[in-house]
Short mmCIF file of C-alpha atoms and ligand atoms in Angstrom, two decimals:
data_model
loop_
_atom_site.label_atom_id
_atom_site.label_comp_id
_atom_site.label_asym_id
_atom_site.label_seq_id
_atom_site.Cartn_x
_atom_site.Cartn_y
_atom_site.Cartn_z
CA UNK A 1364 -38.51 63.96 0.40
CA UNK A 1365 -36.27 60.89 0.53
CA UNK A 1366 -32.85 61.47 2.06
CA UNK A 1367 -29.85 59.18 1.59
CA UNK A 1368 -27.24 58.91 4.36
CA UNK A 1369 -23.70 57.55 4.05
CA UNK A 1370 -20.56 57.34 6.19
CA UNK A 1371 -17.17 57.35 4.45
CA UNK A 1372 -13.46 57.12 5.27
CA UNK A 1373 -11.97 55.77 8.48
CA UNK A 1374 -14.70 54.97 11.00
CA UNK A 1375 -15.00 57.11 14.08
CA UNK A 1376 -16.88 56.96 17.41
CA UNK A 1377 -20.10 58.98 17.11
CA UNK A 1378 -21.07 58.09 13.52
CA UNK A 1379 -24.08 56.10 14.72
CA UNK A 1380 -25.14 58.96 16.99
CA UNK A 1381 -25.28 61.28 13.94
CA UNK A 1382 -27.34 58.77 11.95
CA UNK A 1383 -29.75 58.36 14.89
CA UNK A 1384 -30.23 62.12 15.33
CA UNK A 1385 -30.85 62.68 11.59
CA UNK A 1386 -33.60 60.06 11.52
CA UNK A 1387 -35.07 60.91 14.93
CA UNK A 1388 -35.59 64.51 13.83
CA UNK A 1389 -36.19 64.00 10.13
CA UNK A 1390 -39.13 61.58 10.40
CA UNK A 1391 -41.42 63.33 12.92
CA UNK A 1392 -40.37 66.93 12.27
CA UNK A 1393 -40.17 66.98 8.47
CA UNK A 1394 -41.97 63.77 7.44
CA UNK A 1395 -38.92 62.61 5.43
CA UNK A 1396 -38.07 59.02 4.63
CA UNK A 1397 -34.48 57.79 4.69
CA UNK A 1398 -32.29 55.33 2.85
CA UNK A 1399 -28.92 54.22 4.20
CA UNK A 1400 -26.10 53.75 1.70
CA UNK A 1401 -23.56 51.09 2.61
CA UNK A 1402 -19.81 51.48 2.71
CA UNK A 1403 -19.26 55.13 1.93
CA UNK A 1404 -19.40 56.25 -1.70
CA UNK A 1405 -19.50 52.60 -2.81
CA UNK A 1406 -23.17 52.63 -1.68
CA UNK A 1407 -24.54 55.18 -4.16
CA UNK A 1408 -22.05 54.00 -6.79
CA UNK A 1409 -23.29 50.39 -6.70
CA UNK A 1410 -26.79 51.02 -5.27
CA UNK A 1411 -25.94 49.18 -2.04
CA UNK A 1412 -28.60 50.25 0.44
CA UNK A 1413 -29.91 49.57 3.92
CA UNK A 1414 -33.34 50.53 5.28
CA UNK A 1415 -33.15 53.45 7.68
CA UNK A 1416 -36.14 54.29 9.86
CA UNK A 1417 -36.79 54.94 13.57
CA UNK A 1418 -36.69 51.24 14.63
CA UNK A 1419 -33.37 50.87 12.73
CA UNK A 1420 -31.70 53.58 14.83
CA UNK A 1421 -32.82 52.37 18.27
CA UNK A 1422 -29.94 51.75 20.69
CA UNK A 1423 -27.37 53.43 18.43
CA UNK A 1424 -26.24 56.29 20.66
CA UNK A 1425 -23.44 54.48 22.54
CA UNK A 1426 -22.48 52.16 19.68
CA UNK A 1427 -19.06 52.61 18.06
CA UNK A 1428 -18.38 52.13 14.34
CA UNK A 1429 -21.11 52.72 11.79
CA UNK A 1430 -24.18 50.58 11.06
CA UNK A 1431 -23.87 51.68 7.42
CA UNK A 1432 -20.30 50.47 6.99
CA UNK A 1433 -17.54 52.61 5.51
CA UNK A 1434 -14.92 52.57 2.77
CA UNK A 1435 -12.40 54.84 1.10
CA UNK A 1436 -14.05 54.43 -2.33
CA UNK A 1437 -13.40 57.43 -4.56
CA UNK A 1438 -16.05 57.76 -7.30
CA UNK A 1439 -13.82 60.22 -9.15
CA UNK A 1440 -11.20 57.50 -9.55
CA UNK A 1441 -13.74 55.16 -11.20
CA UNK A 1442 -14.90 55.33 -14.84
CA UNK A 1443 -18.31 57.02 -15.06
CA UNK A 1444 -18.44 57.10 -11.24
CA UNK A 1445 -20.42 60.33 -11.03
CA UNK A 1446 -22.87 59.33 -13.78
CA UNK A 1447 -23.52 56.03 -11.97
CA UNK A 1448 -24.15 57.84 -8.66
CA UNK A 1449 -26.57 60.31 -10.25
CA UNK A 1450 -28.44 57.49 -12.02
CA UNK A 1451 -28.71 55.36 -8.87
CA UNK A 1452 -29.97 58.30 -6.79
CA UNK A 1453 -32.64 58.95 -9.40
CA UNK A 1454 -33.67 55.28 -9.67
CA UNK A 1455 -33.91 55.00 -5.88
CA UNK A 1456 -35.93 58.21 -5.58
CA UNK A 1457 -33.30 59.87 -3.39
CA UNK A 1458 -33.64 63.66 -3.50
CA UNK A 1459 -30.79 64.62 -1.16
CA UNK A 1460 -27.71 63.08 0.41
CA UNK A 1461 -26.12 63.58 3.83
CA UNK A 1462 -22.44 62.59 3.65
CA UNK A 1463 -20.72 62.06 7.00
CA UNK A 1464 -16.98 62.01 6.55
CA UNK A 1465 -13.54 63.56 6.66
CA UNK A 1466 -11.51 65.46 4.05
CA UNK A 1467 -11.86 62.78 1.35
CA UNK A 1468 -15.56 61.96 1.75
CA UNK A 1469 -16.43 65.64 2.02
CA UNK A 1470 -14.09 66.45 -0.88
CA UNK A 1471 -16.20 64.13 -3.05
CA UNK A 1472 -19.38 65.75 -1.63
CA UNK A 1473 -18.04 69.19 -2.58
CA UNK A 1474 -17.45 68.14 -6.19
CA UNK A 1475 -20.80 66.33 -6.46
CA UNK A 1476 -22.55 69.43 -5.19
CA UNK A 1477 -20.83 71.47 -7.91
CA UNK A 1478 -22.15 68.88 -10.39
CA UNK A 1479 -25.75 69.36 -9.26
CA UNK A 1480 -26.25 66.74 -6.52
CA UNK A 1481 -28.11 67.96 -3.40
CA UNK A 1482 -25.56 67.25 -0.66
CA UNK A 1483 -25.13 68.31 2.97
CA UNK A 1484 -21.95 67.32 4.85
CA UNK A 1485 -21.21 66.37 8.45
CA UNK A 1486 -17.55 66.52 9.54
CA UNK A 1487 -16.07 63.48 11.28
CA UNK A 1488 -12.55 62.36 12.03
CA UNK A 1489 -10.56 61.32 15.07
CA UNK A 1490 -7.71 63.41 13.60
CA UNK A 1491 -9.57 66.74 14.14
CA UNK A 1492 -7.84 68.08 11.02
CA UNK A 1493 -10.87 69.50 9.17
CA UNK A 1494 -11.02 73.24 8.66
CA UNK A 1495 -14.25 75.15 9.17
CA UNK A 1496 -15.12 73.53 12.49
CA UNK A 1497 -13.53 73.95 15.92
CA UNK A 1498 -13.74 70.22 16.59
CA UNK A 1499 -14.87 67.04 14.88
CA UNK A 1500 -16.59 64.26 16.81
CA UNK A 1501 -14.49 61.14 17.43
CA UNK A 1502 -11.49 63.24 18.43
CA UNK A 1503 -12.46 63.44 22.09
CA UNK A 1504 -12.83 59.65 22.27
CA UNK A 1505 -9.44 59.08 20.62
CA UNK A 1506 -7.77 61.54 23.00
CA UNK A 1507 -9.45 59.91 26.01
CA UNK A 1508 -8.26 56.44 24.97
CA UNK A 1509 -4.72 57.67 24.30
CA UNK A 1510 -4.61 59.55 27.62
CA UNK A 1511 -5.70 56.48 29.54
CA UNK A 1512 -2.97 54.47 27.79
CA UNK A 1513 -0.34 57.10 28.73
CA UNK A 1514 -1.51 57.06 32.37
CA UNK A 1515 -1.06 53.29 32.45
CA UNK A 1516 2.32 53.40 30.73
CA UNK A 1517 3.71 55.80 33.35
CA UNK A 1518 3.56 53.17 36.11
CA UNK A 1519 5.14 50.36 34.12
CA UNK A 1520 7.83 52.72 32.75
CA UNK A 1521 8.78 53.74 36.32
CA UNK A 1522 8.87 50.14 37.55
CA UNK A 1523 11.38 49.13 34.86
CA UNK A 1524 13.31 52.41 34.48
CA UNK A 1525 12.51 52.40 30.77
CA UNK A 1526 11.63 54.97 28.17
CA UNK A 1527 8.18 54.21 26.82
CA UNK A 1528 7.13 55.62 23.47
CA UNK A 1529 3.46 55.86 22.51
CA UNK A 1530 2.68 56.18 18.80
CA UNK A 1531 -0.74 57.73 18.15
CA UNK A 1532 -2.75 58.35 14.98
CA UNK A 1533 -3.53 61.69 13.36
CA UNK A 1534 -2.01 61.40 9.89
CA UNK A 1535 -0.41 64.80 9.05
CA UNK A 1536 -1.92 66.60 12.07
CA UNK A 1537 -0.65 66.33 15.64
CA UNK A 1538 -3.91 67.06 17.48
CA UNK A 1539 -4.29 63.65 19.14
CA UNK A 1540 -0.63 63.63 20.21
CA UNK A 1541 -0.76 67.19 21.56
CA UNK A 1542 -3.98 66.80 23.55
CA UNK A 1543 -3.30 63.31 24.94
CA UNK A 1544 0.37 64.08 25.59
CA UNK A 1545 -0.49 67.19 27.57
CA UNK A 1546 -3.33 65.46 29.44
CA UNK A 1547 -1.14 62.45 30.18
CA UNK A 1548 1.93 64.40 31.29
CA UNK A 1549 4.25 63.21 28.52
CA UNK A 1550 7.93 64.21 28.73
CA UNK A 1551 8.04 64.89 25.00
CA UNK A 1552 5.32 65.27 22.37
CA UNK A 1553 6.35 64.95 18.74
CA UNK A 1554 3.98 66.20 16.05
CA UNK A 1555 4.14 66.34 12.24
CA UNK A 1556 3.90 70.14 12.18
CA UNK A 1557 7.21 70.68 14.05
CA UNK A 1558 10.22 68.60 13.04
CA UNK A 1559 12.09 67.15 16.01
CA UNK A 1560 15.76 66.95 16.89
CA UNK A 1561 16.67 63.45 18.07
CA UNK A 1562 19.60 64.80 20.15
CA UNK A 1563 17.19 67.08 22.00
CA UNK A 1564 14.73 64.21 22.56
CA UNK A 1565 17.58 62.14 24.07
CA UNK A 1566 18.51 65.08 26.34
CA UNK A 1567 14.89 65.15 27.62
CA UNK A 1568 15.07 61.41 28.22
CA UNK A 1569 18.35 61.70 30.19
CA UNK A 1570 17.06 64.61 32.26
CA UNK A 1571 13.92 62.69 33.14
CA UNK A 1572 16.00 59.71 34.32
CA UNK A 1573 18.23 62.05 36.39
CA UNK A 1574 15.09 63.15 38.27
CA UNK A 1575 14.47 59.47 39.02
CA UNK A 1576 11.40 59.27 36.82
CA UNK A 1577 10.90 57.31 33.60
CA UNK A 1578 10.24 59.19 30.36
CA UNK A 1579 7.08 58.85 28.28
CA UNK A 1580 7.25 60.12 24.72
CA UNK A 1581 4.08 60.61 22.68
CA UNK A 1582 4.74 60.60 18.96
CA UNK A 1583 2.25 61.27 16.22
CA UNK A 1584 2.44 58.76 13.34
CA UNK A 1585 3.33 61.57 10.91
CA UNK A 1586 6.12 63.15 13.03
CA UNK A 1587 9.48 63.59 11.32
CA UNK A 1588 13.07 64.05 12.52
CA UNK A 1589 14.63 67.29 11.31
CA UNK A 1590 16.74 65.50 8.71
CA UNK A 1591 14.29 62.74 7.79
CA UNK A 1592 10.93 61.99 6.24
CA UNK A 1593 7.64 60.43 7.33
CA UNK A 1594 7.97 56.73 8.18
CA UNK A 1595 5.62 54.61 6.07
CA UNK A 1596 4.11 51.28 7.03
CA UNK A 1597 3.88 50.22 3.38
CA UNK A 1598 4.34 52.01 0.07
CA UNK A 1599 0.64 51.46 -0.76
CA UNK A 1600 -1.71 54.37 -1.35
CA UNK A 1601 -5.49 54.43 -0.92
CA UNK A 1602 -7.98 55.59 -3.60
CA UNK A 1603 -7.40 59.21 -2.51
CA UNK A 1604 -3.62 58.90 -2.77
CA UNK A 1605 -2.90 58.71 0.97
CA UNK A 1606 0.10 56.70 2.15
CA UNK A 1607 -0.11 54.43 5.24
CA UNK A 1608 1.87 56.02 8.04
CA UNK A 1609 3.38 54.09 10.94
CA UNK A 1610 6.74 53.00 12.32
CA UNK A 1611 8.12 56.28 13.72
CA UNK A 1612 7.62 54.90 17.27
CA UNK A 1613 9.83 51.87 16.59
CA UNK A 1614 12.45 54.06 14.93
CA UNK A 1615 12.50 56.35 17.97
CA UNK A 1616 12.76 53.41 20.36
CA UNK A 1617 15.83 52.06 18.55
CA UNK A 1618 17.50 55.49 18.34
CA UNK A 1619 16.87 56.38 21.99
CA UNK A 1620 18.07 52.99 23.23
CA UNK A 1621 21.29 53.13 21.23
CA UNK A 1622 22.03 56.78 22.07
CA UNK A 1623 21.20 56.70 25.81
CA UNK A 1624 22.12 53.08 26.56
CA UNK A 1625 18.82 52.68 28.42
CA UNK A 1626 16.01 50.36 27.46
CA UNK A 1627 13.21 51.85 25.33
CA UNK A 1628 9.98 50.18 24.22
CA UNK A 1629 7.19 51.28 21.90
CA UNK A 1630 3.41 50.94 22.12
CA UNK A 1631 1.48 51.58 18.91
CA UNK A 1632 -2.12 52.39 19.85
CA UNK A 1633 -3.48 51.99 16.31
CA UNK A 1634 -7.16 51.34 15.70
CA UNK A 1635 -7.95 51.02 19.42
CA UNK A 1636 -8.18 54.83 19.24
CA UNK A 1637 -11.10 54.58 16.81
CA UNK A 1638 -12.99 51.63 18.23
CA UNK A 1639 -15.75 51.27 20.79
CA UNK A 1640 -18.19 53.58 22.45
CA UNK A 1641 -17.94 57.38 22.02
CA UNK A 1642 -17.34 59.64 25.02
CA UNK A 1643 -20.28 61.72 26.30
CA UNK A 1644 -18.78 64.78 24.62
CA UNK A 1645 -18.59 63.07 21.23
CA UNK A 1646 -22.16 61.77 21.58
CA UNK A 1647 -23.28 65.32 22.33
CA UNK A 1648 -21.44 66.83 19.36
CA UNK A 1649 -22.44 64.04 16.96
CA UNK A 1650 -26.09 64.31 17.99
CA UNK A 1651 -26.13 68.07 17.50
CA UNK A 1652 -24.43 67.73 14.10
CA UNK A 1653 -27.13 65.21 13.08
CA UNK A 1654 -29.98 67.49 14.17
CA UNK A 1655 -28.52 70.48 12.35
CA UNK A 1656 -27.71 68.43 9.23
CA UNK A 1657 -31.35 67.50 8.70
CA UNK A 1658 -32.36 71.11 9.35
CA UNK A 1659 -29.86 72.11 6.64
CA UNK A 1660 -31.50 69.64 4.24
CA UNK A 1661 -34.92 71.11 5.06
CA UNK A 1662 -33.55 74.60 4.40
CA UNK A 1663 -32.00 73.50 1.08
CA UNK A 1664 -28.49 74.43 2.22
CA UNK A 1665 -26.80 72.29 -0.43
CA UNK A 1666 -23.02 72.30 -0.45
CA UNK A 1667 -22.91 73.23 3.24
CA UNK A 1668 -21.51 71.36 6.22
CA UNK A 1669 -22.42 71.50 9.91
CA UNK A 1670 -19.64 72.96 12.05
CA UNK A 1671 -18.93 73.75 15.68
CA UNK A 1672 -18.04 77.39 16.41
CA UNK A 1673 -17.57 77.93 20.13
CA UNK A 1674 -20.69 76.25 21.48
CA UNK A 1675 -22.86 76.99 18.44
CA UNK A 1676 -23.55 74.69 15.54
CA UNK A 1677 -23.48 76.62 12.28
CA UNK A 1678 -23.25 75.67 8.62
CA UNK A 1679 -20.26 76.55 6.44
CA UNK A 1680 -19.51 75.88 2.76
CA UNK A 1681 -18.06 72.40 2.21
CA UNK A 1682 -15.28 74.04 0.23
CA UNK A 1683 -14.13 75.83 3.36
CA UNK A 1684 -13.72 72.52 5.17
CA UNK A 1685 -11.90 70.71 2.42
CA UNK A 1686 -9.56 73.27 0.89
CA UNK A 1687 -6.79 72.78 3.46
CA UNK A 1688 -6.06 70.70 6.55
CA UNK A 1689 -6.32 72.26 10.00
CA UNK A 1690 -2.89 71.76 11.54
CA UNK A 1691 -1.45 72.40 15.00
CA UNK A 1692 -0.26 75.98 15.35
CA UNK A 1693 3.42 76.02 16.43
CA UNK A 1694 2.50 78.61 19.13
CA UNK A 1695 0.06 76.13 20.67
CA UNK A 1696 2.70 73.41 20.50
CA UNK A 1697 5.16 75.72 22.27
CA UNK A 1698 2.83 75.80 25.30
CA UNK A 1699 3.38 72.06 25.78
CA UNK A 1700 7.20 72.40 25.59
CA UNK A 1701 7.26 73.72 29.19
CA UNK A 1702 6.69 70.13 30.31
CA UNK A 1703 9.33 68.44 28.14
CA UNK A 1704 12.30 66.75 29.76
O1 F6P B 2398 -8.06 59.42 9.42
C1 F6P B 2398 -8.24 58.55 10.47
C2 F6P B 2398 -7.11 57.59 10.61
O2 F6P B 2398 -7.35 56.77 11.72
C3 F6P B 2398 -5.72 58.22 10.67
O3 F6P B 2398 -5.41 58.73 11.94
C4 F6P B 2398 -4.85 57.06 10.25
O4 F6P B 2398 -3.64 57.48 9.69
C5 F6P B 2398 -5.70 56.37 9.22
O5 F6P B 2398 -7.05 56.75 9.46
C6 F6P B 2398 -5.59 54.87 9.26
O6 F6P B 2398 -6.31 54.36 8.21
P1 F6P B 2398 -6.74 52.85 8.07
O7 F6P B 2398 -7.95 52.63 8.92
O8 F6P B 2398 -7.05 52.69 6.63
O9 F6P B 2398 -5.62 52.01 8.57
#
């Protein structure tokens, strides 16, 4: 059997570890050969390939990014996209595909499976917003990077008696903000799932200053004030219809400064959260997902995705993962509120 592998959507620490595990198990255990597809769904769409064998995956475990490249190409938004993919897979002798991606990449995989393509999915995203799995790899690395940034910002905030705001990624889910904010001892954590009251945020800021500390506010890029909307970086949308979020941190900084009369500055962590080497935990999860993905191919579990349940890796229908986003439960968010102000 010849198995194609692709990585789609925003890159994420641990992608290379998945690719390595798939090949390292698939060649000796099942005698499969592999073909890498470049740049997400653009690869099978335009027959852009890269050889994938054991020598090609040496040294990949700690490497960030993806050796296959990624894109947000949506074959369903392109004329005859699916026909072209099916034809290219046939011409290249590819019998099955492993798609490593988030909601969009796996959404395409779900539809292709329904149209007769042999696909197995592996969930990835720093946002941790995929249903069907307890965690996605990449999330732990993003949280670790954000937490380290918050730790560092505490000392400079105290030195200058300033409010420091940290804007983190996560799109419409506040997982990165919640985990890093709690780990970093933030004085307020603002997430998309719970609209915030700017007067309340300013009260927390004032109370923190009264205690002779300096406030740190962690805000998720998709967080919204109770009477406002998401702040967009540009009006552009990607091929899946997603807007580019960003700017809520600057908005907060201006509001807090004008309302409290005390200096406020914003740090936008941006793509730093996605770059570089994965944490040990993400390498572990990514490697296990890779091993189980090739087992799923061998078992003919088409239309399934590897998932973490407790400490077990299981497979679940791709549909389960892509039908709705996994968002922060307000009850979980309420636990963090003890530390606000
Ligand atoms: O989904 C991962 C993610 O990093 C989001 O947290 C963020 O909103 C988005 O991708 C950024 O996308 P891009 O890399 O296209 O700027």
